[in-house]
CSV table of C-alpha atoms in Angstrom, one decimal:
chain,number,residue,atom,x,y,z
A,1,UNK,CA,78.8,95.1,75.9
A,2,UNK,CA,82.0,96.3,77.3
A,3,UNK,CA,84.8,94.0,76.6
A,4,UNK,CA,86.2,93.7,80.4
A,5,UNK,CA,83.8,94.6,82.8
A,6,UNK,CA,83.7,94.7,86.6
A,7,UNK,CA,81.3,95.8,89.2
A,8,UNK,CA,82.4,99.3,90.3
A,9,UNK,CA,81.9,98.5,94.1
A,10,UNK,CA,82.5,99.6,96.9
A,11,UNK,CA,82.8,95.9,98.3
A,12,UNK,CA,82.9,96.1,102.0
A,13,UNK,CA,84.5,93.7,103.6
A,14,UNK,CA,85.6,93.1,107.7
A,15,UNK,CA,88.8,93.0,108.6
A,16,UNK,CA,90.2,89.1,108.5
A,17,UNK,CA,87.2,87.9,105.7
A,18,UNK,CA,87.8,86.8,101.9
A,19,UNK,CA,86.9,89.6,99.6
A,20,UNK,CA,86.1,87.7,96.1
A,21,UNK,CA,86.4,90.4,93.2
A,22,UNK,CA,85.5,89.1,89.8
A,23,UNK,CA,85.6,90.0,86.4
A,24,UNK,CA,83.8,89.3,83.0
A,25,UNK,CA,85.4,89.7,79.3
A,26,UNK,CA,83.8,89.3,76.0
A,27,UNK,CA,86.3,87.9,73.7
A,28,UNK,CA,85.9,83.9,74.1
A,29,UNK,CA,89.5,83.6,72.4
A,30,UNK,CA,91.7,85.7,75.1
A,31,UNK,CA,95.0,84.9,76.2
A,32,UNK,CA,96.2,86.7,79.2
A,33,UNK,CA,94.7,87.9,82.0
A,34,UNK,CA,96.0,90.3,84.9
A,35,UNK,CA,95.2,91.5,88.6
A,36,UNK,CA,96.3,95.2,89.2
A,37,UNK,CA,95.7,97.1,92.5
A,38,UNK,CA,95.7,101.0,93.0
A,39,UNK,CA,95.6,103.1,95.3
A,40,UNK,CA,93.9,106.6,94.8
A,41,UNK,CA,96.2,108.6,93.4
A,42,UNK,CA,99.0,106.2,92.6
A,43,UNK,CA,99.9,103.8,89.8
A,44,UNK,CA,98.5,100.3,88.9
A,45,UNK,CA,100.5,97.5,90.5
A,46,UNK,CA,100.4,93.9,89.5
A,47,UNK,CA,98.9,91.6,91.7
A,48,UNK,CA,98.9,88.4,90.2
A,49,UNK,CA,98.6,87.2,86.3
A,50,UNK,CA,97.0,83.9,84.9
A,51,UNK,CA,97.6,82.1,81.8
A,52,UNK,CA,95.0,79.0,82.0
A,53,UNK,CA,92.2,77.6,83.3
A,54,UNK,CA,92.2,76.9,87.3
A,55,UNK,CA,93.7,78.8,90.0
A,56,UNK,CA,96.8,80.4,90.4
A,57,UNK,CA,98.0,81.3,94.0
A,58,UNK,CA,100.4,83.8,95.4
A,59,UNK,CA,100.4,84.2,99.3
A,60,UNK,CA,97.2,85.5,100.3
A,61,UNK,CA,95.8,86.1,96.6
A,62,UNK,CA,94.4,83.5,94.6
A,63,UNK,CA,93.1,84.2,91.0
A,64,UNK,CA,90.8,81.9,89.4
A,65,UNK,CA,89.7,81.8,85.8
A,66,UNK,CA,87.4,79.8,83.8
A,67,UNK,CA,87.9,80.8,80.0
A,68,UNK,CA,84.2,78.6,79.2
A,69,UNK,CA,82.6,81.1,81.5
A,70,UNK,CA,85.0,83.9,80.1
A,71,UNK,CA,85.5,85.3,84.0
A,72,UNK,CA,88.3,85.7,86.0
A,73,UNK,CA,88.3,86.2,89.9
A,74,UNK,CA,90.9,87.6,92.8
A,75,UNK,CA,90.3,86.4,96.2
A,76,UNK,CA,91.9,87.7,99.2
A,77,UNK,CA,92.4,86.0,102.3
A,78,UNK,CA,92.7,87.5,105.5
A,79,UNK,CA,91.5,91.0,104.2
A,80,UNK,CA,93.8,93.5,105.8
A,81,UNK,CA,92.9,97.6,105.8
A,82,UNK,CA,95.9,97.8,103.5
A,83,UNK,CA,94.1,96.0,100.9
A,84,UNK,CA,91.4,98.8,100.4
A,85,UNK,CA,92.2,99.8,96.7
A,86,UNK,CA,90.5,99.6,93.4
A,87,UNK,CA,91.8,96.6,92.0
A,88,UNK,CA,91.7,96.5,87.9
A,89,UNK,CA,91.2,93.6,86.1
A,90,UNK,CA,93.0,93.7,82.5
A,91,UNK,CA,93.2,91.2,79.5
A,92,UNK,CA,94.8,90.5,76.0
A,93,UNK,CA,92.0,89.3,73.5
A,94,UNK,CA,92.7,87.4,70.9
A,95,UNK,CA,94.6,89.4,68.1
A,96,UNK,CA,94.6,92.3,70.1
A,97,UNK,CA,98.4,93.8,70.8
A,98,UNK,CA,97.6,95.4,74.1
A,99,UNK,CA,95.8,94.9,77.1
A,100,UNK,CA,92.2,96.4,78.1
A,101,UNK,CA,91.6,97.1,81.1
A,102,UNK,CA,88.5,96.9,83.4
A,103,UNK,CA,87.0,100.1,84.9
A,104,UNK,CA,88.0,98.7,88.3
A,105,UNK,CA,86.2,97.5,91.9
A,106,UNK,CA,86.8,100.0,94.8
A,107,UNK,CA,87.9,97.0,98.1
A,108,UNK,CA,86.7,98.6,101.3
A,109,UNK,CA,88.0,96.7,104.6
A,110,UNK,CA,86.7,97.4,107.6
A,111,UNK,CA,88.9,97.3,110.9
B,1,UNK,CA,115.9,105.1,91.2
B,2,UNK,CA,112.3,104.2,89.5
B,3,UNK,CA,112.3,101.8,86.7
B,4,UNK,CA,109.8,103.7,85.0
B,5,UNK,CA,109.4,107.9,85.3
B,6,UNK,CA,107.1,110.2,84.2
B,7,UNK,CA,107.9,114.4,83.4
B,8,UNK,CA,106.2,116.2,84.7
B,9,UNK,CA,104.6,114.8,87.7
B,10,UNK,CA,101.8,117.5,87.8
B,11,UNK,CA,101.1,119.9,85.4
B,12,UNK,CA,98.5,122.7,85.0
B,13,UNK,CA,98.0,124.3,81.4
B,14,UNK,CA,95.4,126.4,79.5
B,15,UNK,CA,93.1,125.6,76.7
B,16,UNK,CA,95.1,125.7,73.5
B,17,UNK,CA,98.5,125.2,74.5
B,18,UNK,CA,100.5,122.4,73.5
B,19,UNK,CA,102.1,120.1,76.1
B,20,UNK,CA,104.2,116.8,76.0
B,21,UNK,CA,104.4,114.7,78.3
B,22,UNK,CA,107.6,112.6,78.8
B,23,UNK,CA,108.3,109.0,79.6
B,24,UNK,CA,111.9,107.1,80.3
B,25,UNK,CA,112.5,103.3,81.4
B,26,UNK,CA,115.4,101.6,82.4
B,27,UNK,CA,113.9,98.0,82.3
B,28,UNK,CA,114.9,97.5,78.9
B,29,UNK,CA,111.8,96.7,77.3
B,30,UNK,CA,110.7,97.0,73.9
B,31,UNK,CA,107.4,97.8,74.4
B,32,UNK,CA,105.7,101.2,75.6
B,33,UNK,CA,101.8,102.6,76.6
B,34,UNK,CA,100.5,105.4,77.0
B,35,UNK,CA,97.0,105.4,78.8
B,36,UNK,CA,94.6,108.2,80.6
B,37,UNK,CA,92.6,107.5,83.5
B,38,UNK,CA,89.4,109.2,84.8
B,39,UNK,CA,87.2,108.6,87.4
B,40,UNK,CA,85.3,105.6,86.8
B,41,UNK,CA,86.1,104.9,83.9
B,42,UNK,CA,90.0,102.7,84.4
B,43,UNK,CA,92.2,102.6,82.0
B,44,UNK,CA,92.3,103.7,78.4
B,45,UNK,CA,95.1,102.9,76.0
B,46,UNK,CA,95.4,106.4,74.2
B,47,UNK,CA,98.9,105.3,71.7
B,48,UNK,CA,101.3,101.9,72.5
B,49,UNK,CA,104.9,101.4,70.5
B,50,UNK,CA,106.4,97.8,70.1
B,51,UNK,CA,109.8,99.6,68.8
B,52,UNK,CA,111.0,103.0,67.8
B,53,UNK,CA,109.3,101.9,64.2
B,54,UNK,CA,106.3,100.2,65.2
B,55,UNK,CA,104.0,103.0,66.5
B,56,UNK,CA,99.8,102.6,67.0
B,57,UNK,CA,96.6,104.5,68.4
B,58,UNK,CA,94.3,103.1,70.9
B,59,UNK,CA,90.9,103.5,71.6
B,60,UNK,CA,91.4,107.4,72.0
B,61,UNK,CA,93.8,108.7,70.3
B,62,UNK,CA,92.0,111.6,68.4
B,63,UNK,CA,94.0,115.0,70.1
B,64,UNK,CA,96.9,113.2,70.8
B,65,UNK,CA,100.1,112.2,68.9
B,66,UNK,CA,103.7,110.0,70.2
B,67,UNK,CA,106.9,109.9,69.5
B,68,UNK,CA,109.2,107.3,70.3
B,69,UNK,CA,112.7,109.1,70.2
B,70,UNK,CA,114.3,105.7,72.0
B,71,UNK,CA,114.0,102.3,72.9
B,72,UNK,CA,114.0,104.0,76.3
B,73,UNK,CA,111.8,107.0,75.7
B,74,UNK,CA,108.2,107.0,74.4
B,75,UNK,CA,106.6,110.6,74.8
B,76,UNK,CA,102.9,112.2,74.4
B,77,UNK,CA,101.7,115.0,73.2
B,78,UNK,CA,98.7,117.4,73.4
B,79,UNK,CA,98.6,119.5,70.0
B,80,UNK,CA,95.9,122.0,71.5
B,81,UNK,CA,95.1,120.9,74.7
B,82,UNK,CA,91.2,121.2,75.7
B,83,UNK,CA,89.5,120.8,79.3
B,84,UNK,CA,88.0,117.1,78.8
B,85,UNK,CA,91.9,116.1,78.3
B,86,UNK,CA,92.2,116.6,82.1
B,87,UNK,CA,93.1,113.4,83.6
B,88,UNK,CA,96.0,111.4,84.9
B,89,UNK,CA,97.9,110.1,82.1
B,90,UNK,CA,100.1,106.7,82.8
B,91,UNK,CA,103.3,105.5,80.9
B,92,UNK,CA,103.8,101.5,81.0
B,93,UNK,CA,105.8,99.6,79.7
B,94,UNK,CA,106.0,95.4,78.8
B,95,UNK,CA,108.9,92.4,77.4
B,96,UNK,CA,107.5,90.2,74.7
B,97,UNK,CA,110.2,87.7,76.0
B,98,UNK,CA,109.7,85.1,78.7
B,99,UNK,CA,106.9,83.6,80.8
B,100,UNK,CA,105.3,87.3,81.8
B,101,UNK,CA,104.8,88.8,78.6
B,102,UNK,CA,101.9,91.0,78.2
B,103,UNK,CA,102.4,91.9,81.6
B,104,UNK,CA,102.3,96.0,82.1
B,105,UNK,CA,104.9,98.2,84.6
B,106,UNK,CA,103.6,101.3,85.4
B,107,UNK,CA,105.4,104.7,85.8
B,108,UNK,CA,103.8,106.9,88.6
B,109,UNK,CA,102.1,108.9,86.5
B,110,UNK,CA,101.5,112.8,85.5
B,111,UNK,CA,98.2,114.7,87.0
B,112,UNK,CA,97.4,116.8,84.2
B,113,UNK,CA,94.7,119.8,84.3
B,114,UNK,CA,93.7,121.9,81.9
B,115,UNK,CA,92.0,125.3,82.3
């Protein structure tokens, strides 16, 4: 079992719709847990981080995690074409110094 | 000017040469990544430093080796470089301190191919 996994996509979405991306981690006893979205070619750029339970928003992005479930989700309101990226999900397990990073979800929105 | 850069951008090398692969930051941070990425497969954390003194591999380090000559620089390099070590390589960087530690910066990262 991988220890951050996340469906590969593509998710299409129209133009205006919530796209929901989630992700899934192993370790029960993580701490941090991060949103990153790249576009082809370019680096990762934070989208959003969460901490604890619940959800977390930020304009148009809300993240949503539920450690007794171990998975963390991104929605996206209003999908806009801009938003077609592969968005990574990352997170800190428990006595682990560094982040691990999901392999990613390709976001496709349709005009 | 970039808070994190990368040297070279792109780079194209032969089997068997050796090649580093340079990384600078001006945010100040302690802490410094180095991670590949190929397609499909996200990110991989190859070597990460928490100080010039504190230095540790990843999940794939074998063919690889750091050195962290700074606070501010953190580089990586390819003894013998070898075709499956094509990839785009990514330099972050992260501050222990404050309510957004663990959080990653990215720098733009180097395209590296090998023939």
């Amino acid at each position: 079992q991988k220890e951050v996994e996340q469906n590969s996509g593509p998710l299409s979405v129209p133009e205006g719709a919530i796209a929901s991306l989630n992700c899934t981690y192993s370790d029960r006893g993580s701490q941090s847990f991060f949103w990153y979205r790249q576009y082809s070619g370019k680096s990762p750029e934070l989208i959003m981080s969460i901490y604890s339970n619940g959800d977390k928003e930020d304009g148009r992005f809300t993240a949503q995690l539920n450690k007794a479930s171990q998975y963390v989700s991104l929605l996206i309101r209003d999908s806009q074409p801009s938003d077609s990226a592969t968005y990574l999900c990352a997170v800190r397990g428990s006595g682990r110094r560094a982040l691990t990073f999901g392999s990613g979800t390709r976001l496709q929105v349709q005009p | 000017d970039a808070d994190v850069t990368q040297t070279p951008r792109n780079r194209i090398t032969k089997t068997g040469k050796r090649i580093m692969l340079e990384c600078s930051q001006t945010k100040g941070h302690d802490r410094m990544y180095w991670y590949r990425q190929d397609p499909g497969l996200g990110l991989r954390l190859i070597y990460y430093s928490f100080d010039v003194k504190d230095i540790n591999k990843g999940e794939i380090s074998d063919g690889y080796s750091v050195s962290r000559q700074a606070q501010a620089k953190f580089s990586l390099s390819l003894e013998s470089a070898i075709p499956n070590q094509t990839a785009l390589y990514f330099c972050a960087t992260s501050d222990p301190s404050g309510i957004n530690t663990d959080t990653q910066y990215f720098g733009p990262g180097t395209r590296l191919t090998v023939l």
